Coordinates of C-alpha atoms in Angstrom, one line a residue:
X1 CA 8.6 -17.1 5.6
X2 CA 10.1 -15.7 2.8
X3 CA 7.9 -12.5 1.4
X4 CA 7.5 -12.3 -2.1
X5 CA 7.1 -8.8 -2.1
X6 CA 7.8 -6.4 -0.2
X7 CA 7.1 -2.2 -0.4
X8 CA 10.0 -0.3 0.7
X9 CA 8.6 3.4 2.5
X10 CA 12.0 6.0 2.2
X11 CA 12.2 8.9 4.7
X12 CA 11.3 11.0 1.9
X13 CA 8.1 8.9 2.0
X14 CA 7.6 9.3 5.4
X15 CA 8.1 12.9 5.9
X16 CA 5.3 13.1 2.8
X17 CA 2.8 10.9 5.1
X18 CA 4.0 13.1 8.1
X19 CA 3.1 15.7 6.5
X20 CA -1.0 14.6 5.9
X21 CA -0.9 13.0 9.2
X22 CA 0.4 16.0 11.3
X23 CA -2.1 18.4 9.3
X24 CA -5.3 15.8 10.4
X25 CA -3.4 15.6 14.4
X26 CA -3.4 20.0 14.0
X27 CA -7.6 19.8 13.2
X28 CA -7.8 17.7 16.2
X29 CA -6.2 19.9 18.8
X30 CA -7.9 22.8 17.2
X31 CA -11.4 20.8 18.6
X32 CA -9.8 19.7 22.2
X33 CA -13.3 19.8 24.9
X34 CA -11.4 21.2 28.2
X35 CA -13.2 20.7 31.1
X36 CA -14.0 23.8 33.6
X37 CA -11.4 24.5 36.9
X38 CA -12.7 25.6 39.9
X39 CA -10.2 25.8 43.1
X40 CA -10.3 27.3 46.5
X41 CA -7.1 28.5 48.4
X42 CA -5.9 30.3 51.6
X43 CA -4.2 33.1 51.6
X44 CA -2.7 34.6 54.5
X45 CA -3.9 37.1 56.9
X46 CA -6.7 37.4 53.6
X47 CA -8.6 34.5 54.3
X48 CA -9.9 31.5 51.4
X49 CA -10.6 32.7 47.6
X50 CA -12.8 31.1 45.5
X51 CA -12.7 30.9 41.9
X52 CA -14.3 29.5 39.1
X53 CA -13.3 29.0 35.2
X54 CA -15.6 27.9 32.6
X55 CA -16.8 28.5 28.9
X56 CA -13.6 27.5 27.6
X57 CA -13.3 28.3 24.3
X58 CA -9.8 26.8 21.9
X59 CA -9.5 28.8 19.3
X60 CA -6.3 27.2 17.5
X61 CA -3.5 25.2 18.0
X62 CA -0.8 25.4 15.7
X63 CA 2.2 22.6 15.2
X64 CA 4.4 24.7 13.0
X65 CA 7.5 21.9 13.9
X66 CA 7.7 18.4 13.1
X67 CA 9.4 15.7 12.3
X68 CA 9.3 12.1 11.7
X69 CA 12.1 9.6 12.8
X70 CA 13.0 6.2 12.1
X71 CA 13.7 3.7 15.1
X72 CA 15.3 1.0 14.3
X73 CA 14.1 -2.5 15.6
X74 CA 11.3 -0.2 17.6
X75 CA 8.8 1.6 15.0
X76 CA 8.5 5.2 13.9
X77 CA 8.5 8.7 16.4
X78 CA 7.3 12.0 15.8
X79 CA 8.3 14.9 17.0
X80 CA 6.9 18.1 17.4
X81 CA 8.6 21.4 18.6
X82 CA 7.4 24.6 19.1
X83 CA 3.6 24.5 19.5
X84 CA 1.3 26.8 20.3
X85 CA -2.7 27.3 21.2
X86 CA -4.8 30.4 21.7
X87 CA -8.2 30.3 24.5
X88 CA -10.0 32.0 26.0
X89 CA -13.0 31.9 28.5
X90 CA -14.8 33.4 31.5
X91 CA -13.5 33.7 35.3
X92 CA -15.9 34.0 38.4
X93 CA -13.8 34.9 41.6
X94 CA -15.2 35.6 45.2
X95 CA -13.8 36.6 48.4
X96 CA -15.9 37.0 51.7
X97 CA -18.2 40.1 49.8
X98 CA -15.6 41.2 46.8
X99 CA -17.3 39.2 43.8
X100 CA -15.9 39.7 40.3
X101 CA -16.1 38.2 37.3
X102 CA -15.1 38.4 33.7
X103 CA -13.2 37.2 30.4
X104 CA -9.8 36.5 29.8
X105 CA -7.3 34.7 26.9
X106 CA -4.7 32.4 27.3
X107 CA -1.7 32.1 25.7
X108 CA 0.3 28.4 25.3
X109 CA 3.7 28.4 23.8
X110 CA 6.7 26.4 23.4
X111 CA 5.1 23.2 23.6
X112 CA 6.6 20.0 23.1
X113 CA 5.3 17.0 21.9
X114 CA 6.8 13.7 21.6
X115 CA 5.3 10.7 20.1
X116 CA 6.6 7.3 19.6
X117 CA 4.0 4.5 17.0
X118 CA 4.5 0.9 17.4
X119 CA 4.2 -1.3 14.1
X120 CA 2.8 -4.7 14.1
X121 CA 0.1 -6.7 12.0
X122 CA -2.6 -8.9 12.3
X123 CA -3.5 -12.4 12.8
X124 CA -4.9 -11.5 9.2
X125 CA -1.9 -9.8 7.9
X126 CA -3.2 -6.4 8.1
X127 CA -0.5 -3.5 10.0
X128 CA -1.2 -2.0 13.0
X129 CA -0.2 1.2 14.1
X130 CA -0.6 1.9 17.5
X131 CA 0.9 4.5 20.2
X132 CA 3.5 3.1 22.4
X133 CA 4.8 6.5 24.6
X134 CA 3.7 10.1 24.2
X135 CA 4.9 13.1 26.6
X136 CA 3.7 17.1 26.4
X137 CA 5.6 19.6 28.1
X138 CA 4.8 23.6 28.0
X139 CA 7.1 25.7 28.9
X140 CA 5.1 28.9 28.4
X141 CA 1.5 29.7 30.0
X142 CA 0.0 33.7 29.9
X143 CA -3.1 34.4 30.8
X144 CA -4.9 37.7 30.7
X145 CA -7.6 38.8 32.9
X146 CA -10.0 41.8 32.6
X147 CA -11.8 42.3 35.1
X148 CA -12.0 45.7 38.0
X149 CA -9.6 44.4 40.9
X150 CA -6.2 43.8 39.0
X151 CA -4.9 42.3 42.5
X152 CA -7.5 39.8 43.1
X153 CA -6.1 38.1 39.8
X154 CA -2.7 38.0 40.6
X155 CA -3.5 35.6 43.8
X156 CA -5.2 32.7 41.8
X157 CA -2.9 33.5 38.6
X158 CA -0.6 30.5 39.6
X159 CA -3.0 28.6 40.5
X160 CA -4.8 28.6 37.3
X161 CA -1.5 28.6 35.1
X162 CA -0.4 25.5 37.1
X163 CA -3.4 23.5 36.5
X164 CA -3.7 24.8 32.9
X165 CA -1.0 23.3 31.8
X166 CA -1.4 20.3 33.5
X167 CA -4.5 20.1 32.1
X168 CA -3.3 20.4 28.2
X169 CA 0.0 18.1 28.6
X170 CA -3.1 15.5 29.3
X171 CA -5.7 16.3 26.8
X172 CA -3.0 16.2 24.2
X173 CA -1.1 12.8 24.9
X174 CA -5.2 12.0 24.6
X175 CA -6.4 13.5 21.6
X176 CA -2.8 11.7 20.2
X177 CA -4.1 8.7 20.7
X178 CA -7.6 8.8 19.8
X179 CA -6.3 10.2 17.0
X180 CA -4.1 7.5 16.3
X181 CA -7.0 4.9 17.0
X182 CA -9.3 6.2 15.2
X183 CA -7.7 8.3 11.9
X184 CA -4.5 6.4 11.4
X185 CA -4.9 2.8 12.3
X186 CA -8.5 2.6 9.6
X187 CA -6.5 4.1 6.9
X188 CA -3.1 1.9 7.0
X189 CA -6.1 -1.2 7.5
X190 CA -7.7 -0.1 4.2
X191 CA -3.7 -2.4 2.9
X192 CA -5.4 -4.7 0.1
X193 CA -3.7 -7.6 1.9
X194 CA -6.4 -10.1 -0.5
X195 CA -7.3 -8.3 -3.8
X196 CA -9.6 -10.1 -6.0
X197 CA -8.0 -10.4 -9.6
X198 CA -10.3 -11.2 -11.8
X199 CA -12.9 -14.4 -11.7
X200 CA -9.9 -16.7 -11.5
X201 CA -7.7 -15.8 -9.2
X202 CA -6.9 -13.1 -6.3
X203 CA -3.1 -11.9 -4.9
X204 CA -2.2 -12.4 -1.7
X205 CA -0.9 -9.4 0.0
X206 CA -1.2 -10.7 3.3
X207 CA 2.2 -9.0 5.8
X208 CA 4.6 -12.1 6.4
X209 CA 6.0 -10.2 8.9
X210 CA 5.6 -6.9 11.7
X211 CA 7.1 -3.9 9.2
X212 CA 10.7 -3.5 10.2
X213 CA 11.9 -0.1 10.8
X214 CA 15.7 0.7 10.0
X215 CA 18.2 3.9 10.0
X216 CA 16.6 4.6 6.2
X217 CA 13.4 3.2 5.5
X218 CA 10.5 1.3 6.7
X219 CA 10.5 -2.1 4.9
X220 CA 7.3 -4.6 5.0
X221 CA 7.6 -8.2 3.5
X222 CA 4.0 -9.6 2.3
X223 CA 2.9 -12.7 0.8
X224 CA 3.5 -11.8 -2.9
X225 CA 1.1 -14.8 -3.9
X226 CA -1.5 -15.3 -6.7
X227 CA -3.9 -18.0 -5.9
X228 CA -7.0 -19.8 -8.2
X229 CA -10.3 -18.7 -6.1
X230 CA -12.0 -22.2 -7.3
X231 CA -9.8 -24.1 -5.7
X232 CA -6.7 -22.7 -3.3
X233 CA -3.6 -25.0 -2.9
X234 CA -0.1 -25.3 -1.6
X235 CA 2.7 -23.3 -4.1
X236 CA 4.8 -26.0 -5.1
X237 CA 8.0 -23.4 -5.2
X238 CA 9.7 -21.8 -2.0
X239 CA 10.3 -18.0 -2.1
X240 CA 13.4 -17.4 -2.3
X241 CA 15.2 -14.5 0.2
X242 CA 14.5 -11.6 -1.3
X243 CA 16.4 -7.7 -0.7
X244 CA 15.8 -4.7 -2.1
X245 CA 18.9 -2.3 -3.8
X246 CA 20.7 0.2 -1.1
X247 CA 18.4 3.0 -3.2
X248 CA 16.2 5.4 -1.0
X249 CA 15.4 9.1 -3.3
X250 CA 12.3 8.4 -4.2
X251 CA 9.6 7.8 -1.9
X252 CA 9.0 4.0 -1.9
X253 CA 9.8 1.0 -3.9
X254 CA 7.9 -2.2 -4.8
X255 CA 10.2 -5.6 -4.9
X256 CA 8.4 -8.2 -6.8
X257 CA 10.3 -11.4 -7.1
X258 CA 10.2 -14.4 -9.1
X259 CA 8.1 -16.1 -6.4
X260 CA 4.8 -13.3 -6.9
X261 CA 4.9 -13.7 -10.5
X262 CA 5.2 -17.7 -11.3
X263 CA 2.7 -17.7 -8.5
X264 CA 0.3 -16.0 -11.3
X265 CA 0.8 -19.0 -13.7
X266 CA 0.6 -21.8 -11.1
X267 CA -2.5 -19.7 -10.0
X268 CA -4.1 -19.8 -13.2
X269 CA -2.9 -22.9 -14.4
X270 CA -4.4 -24.5 -11.3
X271 CA -7.9 -22.2 -12.4
X272 CA -7.6 -24.0 -15.9
X273 CA -7.3 -20.9 -17.3
X274 CA -4.6 -22.0 -19.6
X275 CA -6.2 -23.8 -22.2
X276 CA -7.4 -21.9 -25.7
X277 CA -9.8 -23.6 -28.0
X278 CA -9.0 -21.6 -31.9
X279 CA -10.4 -21.5 -35.3
X280 CA -10.5 -20.4 -37.9
X281 CA -13.4 -18.1 -37.7
X282 CA -11.2 -16.3 -35.2
X283 CA -8.2 -15.5 -37.2
X284 CA -8.5 -11.5 -39.0
X285 CA -9.1 -11.9 -42.4
X286 CA -5.8 -10.2 -43.0
X287 CA -3.9 -12.1 -42.0
X288 CA -3.9 -14.8 -44.6
X289 CA -3.8 -18.2 -42.7
X290 CA -6.5 -20.4 -42.9
X291 CA -6.5 -22.9 -39.8
X292 CA -7.6 -26.4 -42.6
X293 CA -5.7 -30.2 -43.3
X294 CA -4.8 -27.7 -46.5
X295 CA -2.0 -25.9 -44.7
X296 CA -0.7 -28.3 -41.7
X297 CA -0.4 -31.1 -44.4
X298 CA 2.7 -29.6 -44.5
X299 CA 4.3 -31.5 -41.7
X300 CA 1.4 -34.6 -41.8
X301 CA 0.8 -35.2 -45.2
X302 CA -1.8 -37.9 -44.7
X303 CA -4.0 -34.9 -43.7
X304 CA -4.6 -33.8 -46.8
X305 CA -5.9 -37.5 -48.1
X306 CA -7.6 -38.2 -45.0
X307 CA -9.6 -35.0 -45.1
X308 CA -8.9 -32.3 -48.0
X309 CA -9.3 -28.8 -47.4
X310 CA -11.4 -28.9 -43.8
X311 CA -11.8 -26.8 -41.1
X312 CA -9.9 -27.7 -38.2
X313 CA -10.0 -26.6 -34.5
X314 CA -6.6 -26.3 -32.6
X315 CA -6.9 -27.0 -28.6
X316 CA -3.1 -24.9 -26.8
X317 CA -2.7 -26.3 -22.6
X318 CA 0.1 -26.3 -20.8
X319 CA 0.7 -29.7 -18.7
X320 CA 2.1 -28.0 -15.9
X321 CA 2.6 -24.4 -15.0
X322 CA 4.9 -22.2 -17.4
X323 CA 8.1 -21.2 -15.6
X324 CA 9.2 -17.4 -15.2
X325 CA 13.0 -16.2 -15.3
X326 CA 13.9 -12.9 -14.6
X327 CA 17.1 -11.1 -16.7
X328 CA 19.3 -8.9 -18.0
X329 CA 16.8 -7.6 -20.5
X330 CA 13.4 -8.0 -18.7
X331 CA 11.1 -11.5 -18.9
X332 CA 11.0 -14.7 -20.7
X333 CA 10.2 -18.0 -20.5
X334 CA 10.1 -21.0 -22.1
X335 CA 6.5 -22.4 -21.5
X336 CA 5.4 -26.0 -23.1
X337 CA 2.5 -26.5 -25.1
X338 CA 0.3 -29.1 -25.9
X339 CA -1.1 -28.8 -29.8
X340 CA -4.0 -30.8 -30.1
X341 CA -5.2 -30.1 -33.2
X342 CA -8.4 -31.5 -34.1
X343 CA -10.7 -31.9 -37.5
X344 CA -14.4 -30.7 -37.9
X345 CA -16.4 -32.9 -39.6
X346 CA -19.7 -32.2 -41.9
X347 CA -21.7 -33.2 -38.4
X348 CA -19.3 -30.2 -36.5
X349 CA -17.8 -33.6 -34.2
X350 CA -14.6 -33.2 -33.6
X351 CA -11.7 -35.9 -35.1
X352 CA -8.5 -36.0 -33.2
X353 CA -5.8 -35.8 -35.8
X354 CA -2.6 -35.1 -34.1
X355 CA -0.6 -34.0 -30.8
X356 CA 2.9 -32.1 -30.2
X357 CA 4.5 -30.8 -28.2
X358 CA 5.9 -27.3 -28.4
X359 CA 8.1 -25.5 -26.9
X360 CA 8.2 -21.9 -27.1
X361 CA 10.3 -19.0 -26.5
X362 CA 8.5 -15.9 -25.4
X363 CA 9.3 -12.3 -24.0
X364 CA 7.4 -10.3 -21.3
X365 CA 7.7 -6.3 -20.4
X366 CA 6.0 -5.3 -17.8
X367 CA 5.6 -1.8 -16.2
X368 CA 3.3 0.5 -13.6
X369 CA 0.0 2.4 -14.6
X370 CA -2.5 3.4 -12.7
X371 CA -0.9 1.6 -10.1
X372 CA -1.3 -1.2 -11.4
X373 CA 1.3 -3.9 -13.2
X374 CA 0.6 -4.3 -16.6
X375 CA 2.9 -6.2 -19.4
X376 CA 2.6 -7.4 -22.0
X377 CA 3.9 -10.8 -24.5
X378 CA 6.1 -11.6 -27.9
X379 CA 5.6 -14.4 -28.9
X380 CA 9.5 -15.8 -30.3
X381 CA 10.6 -19.5 -31.7
X382 CA 9.6 -22.6 -31.5
X383 CA 10.4 -26.3 -31.0
X384 CA 8.5 -29.3 -31.2
X385 CA 10.3 -33.3 -31.2
X386 CA 9.7 -35.4 -33.6
X387 CA 9.8 -33.5 -36.6
X388 CA 12.4 -32.1 -39.3
X389 CA 14.2 -29.0 -39.8
X390 CA 11.5 -27.9 -42.8
X391 CA 8.9 -29.2 -40.6
X392 CA 10.1 -27.2 -37.1
X393 CA 9.9 -23.6 -39.6
X394 CA 7.1 -24.8 -40.6
X395 CA 5.2 -25.1 -37.6
X396 CA 7.0 -22.8 -36.2
X397 CA 5.3 -20.0 -38.4
X398 CA 1.9 -21.6 -38.5
X399 CA 2.0 -21.5 -34.2
X400 CA 3.6 -17.6 -34.4
X401 CA 0.7 -16.4 -36.9
X402 CA -1.8 -18.7 -34.8
X403 CA -0.4 -16.4 -31.1
X404 CA 0.3 -13.1 -33.0
X405 CA -4.0 -12.8 -34.5
X406 CA -5.7 -15.0 -31.4
X407 CA -3.7 -16.2 -28.6
X408 CA -1.4 -13.2 -27.0
X409 CA -4.0 -10.0 -28.4
X410 CA -6.2 -11.9 -25.6
X411 CA -2.9 -12.4 -23.4
X412 CA -2.4 -9.0 -23.5
X413 CA -5.2 -7.9 -23.1
X414 CA -5.6 -9.4 -20.0
X415 CA -2.3 -8.2 -19.0
X416 CA -2.8 -4.2 -19.6
X417 CA -5.8 -4.1 -17.4
X418 CA -3.1 -5.4 -14.9
X419 CA -3.3 -6.8 -11.5
X420 CA -3.4 -4.3 -8.8
X421 CA -1.1 -3.0 -6.6
X422 CA -0.8 -3.1 -2.3
X423 CA -1.8 0.4 -2.0
X424 CA -3.9 2.1 0.7
X425 CA -6.5 4.2 0.1
X426 CA -6.7 8.1 -2.3
X427 CA -2.4 6.8 -3.1
X428 CA -1.9 7.7 -6.4
X429 CA 2.5 7.0 -7.6
X430 CA 4.3 8.8 -10.0
X431 CA 7.2 9.2 -11.8
X432 CA 7.8 5.6 -12.2
X433 CA 10.4 3.3 -12.8
X434 CA 11.1 -0.4 -13.5
X435 CA 14.2 -2.1 -13.2
X436 CA 15.2 -5.7 -12.8
X437 CA 17.8 -7.1 -10.6
X438 CA 19.0 -10.4 -9.8
X439 CA 19.1 -11.9 -6.1
X440 CA 21.9 -13.8 -5.0
X441 CA 21.8 -15.2 -1.7
X442 CA 19.1 -12.7 -0.2
X443 CA 21.6 -9.3 -1.4
X444 CA 20.4 -7.7 -4.8
X445 CA 22.8 -7.6 -7.6
X446 CA 21.7 -4.9 -10.4
X447 CA 22.2 -6.7 -14.0
X448 CA 25.3 -5.1 -16.0
X449 CA 23.0 -3.1 -18.0

C-alpha cells in the first residue's frame, strides 16, 4: 500500500547518526576479551619450543577514520580505515632447561573494517537492522617483548604475530555483530509504530515496506493513519502515491500527505468526538452575545413569540468526517455542520427548535514543536440553505461568534498539544521548515509561491 507518511534520512542525517554509532562501537571494541594463546613449534637443530601468552589487556581501540555509504537496493555500508589498537600481557617460554617469562606490548596498526547493514521490517511494522557482512583486515602488528634472551623471542615472534592477527580479525567482526544486535537494533525499534494521542485516537506509524536506500537518501514509508481507539475501522479512501521533493540539504524530511491528515478527521468522527454542545454560560462575558431566542429570532421570527427571551443550547455535529485540502497557503476545509438548536425550558428539559445544515470555510496552519505536529483553526464565512441573504449574514455573524468564543478555543487547545512525529528515543529536531507541495502522479511540484 502507499504510505500516508514518509521519512527521508539524507546523507547528512546518516553522517550524524554514524558519528554516534561509531563512538559506541569504539567503546565496545575497547572492551574486547582476548583469549590466552599457547602453542609450540619445532626449530631445526634446536628442538621444540613451548610458549604461552596470557593476561591480555586491550588498553585502547581507536577508529579515527570512518564513513557511512548508501548502497541502493541493499542498505548501508560502514567503512573504517587506519584504526589502531594497543594491548599488553604476559608471556612464558620453555626450551629444554631454558625457561623465561616477562611482559610484552603489542601495537595493531592499519586496521580496515567493512560492515554491511541490512534494513528491513518485522510483522509488526517495526524497523529491523542486522549485519549482513563484515570483514576485517590488519596490515601491521608489532610485538615488543621484555626478557633476558632476545634471540629466544625472535624464534616465536612470527607465530605470535600471526595468531594475534587472526584472533583480532575474528573478534572485531564478532563485536560488530554483537553491537548491532544489542545496541543498534533495540534503538531503531524505539521508533513508535503506534502512538496513542489521547483517550479517543492513536496514530499507526508502522512500516508499509522495508526502508529503501537510494544514492542520496534512506526513505521509509509509514502507514501514517489515525484510528479510533474504541472502534478501528477501514478508512473509506485510499492513500495516493506520495513522493518527497528532491531536496537533500537537511538531515531528515517528513512528508505528511492529505491522507494522513484526513484520517484524523475520520478517526475523531468515528469516535464521536466531533459533537459539541454550546450553552450561554460557555460564552465569555466580553463577547457581547447571548445564546437566547431573542438573538436567533432575527432569522426565525416565531422564536420570540413562542419562547420569549429564553436561553438556548446549540448542538454542533458533522454528518460526515471533514475533508481537508492542502493548498498554496496551507490547509483548508469546508466542513458541513448540522446545527441543532434547543430552547431550555423552565424545568431544564430541552425543546427542539430548528435544524440547519451549515457549510463553513475553515483555514488551518501547522507547525512542528517539540517533536509534535501542532496547529490552529481559523473560521471563515459560512452558508446555509433555505435562508435569505440577510439571514445568511446574520447566521454567519452568530456562527462566527459561537465558533470564535467557544468551539475554536477548544479545538485549538487540542491542536496546540499536537500529534507526535515518529521519532526514536532521544531525538530532538531543530531548524525546522514547513512547506506545502502538490503531489501529482507520484511526483512533487511546489506550489507557485
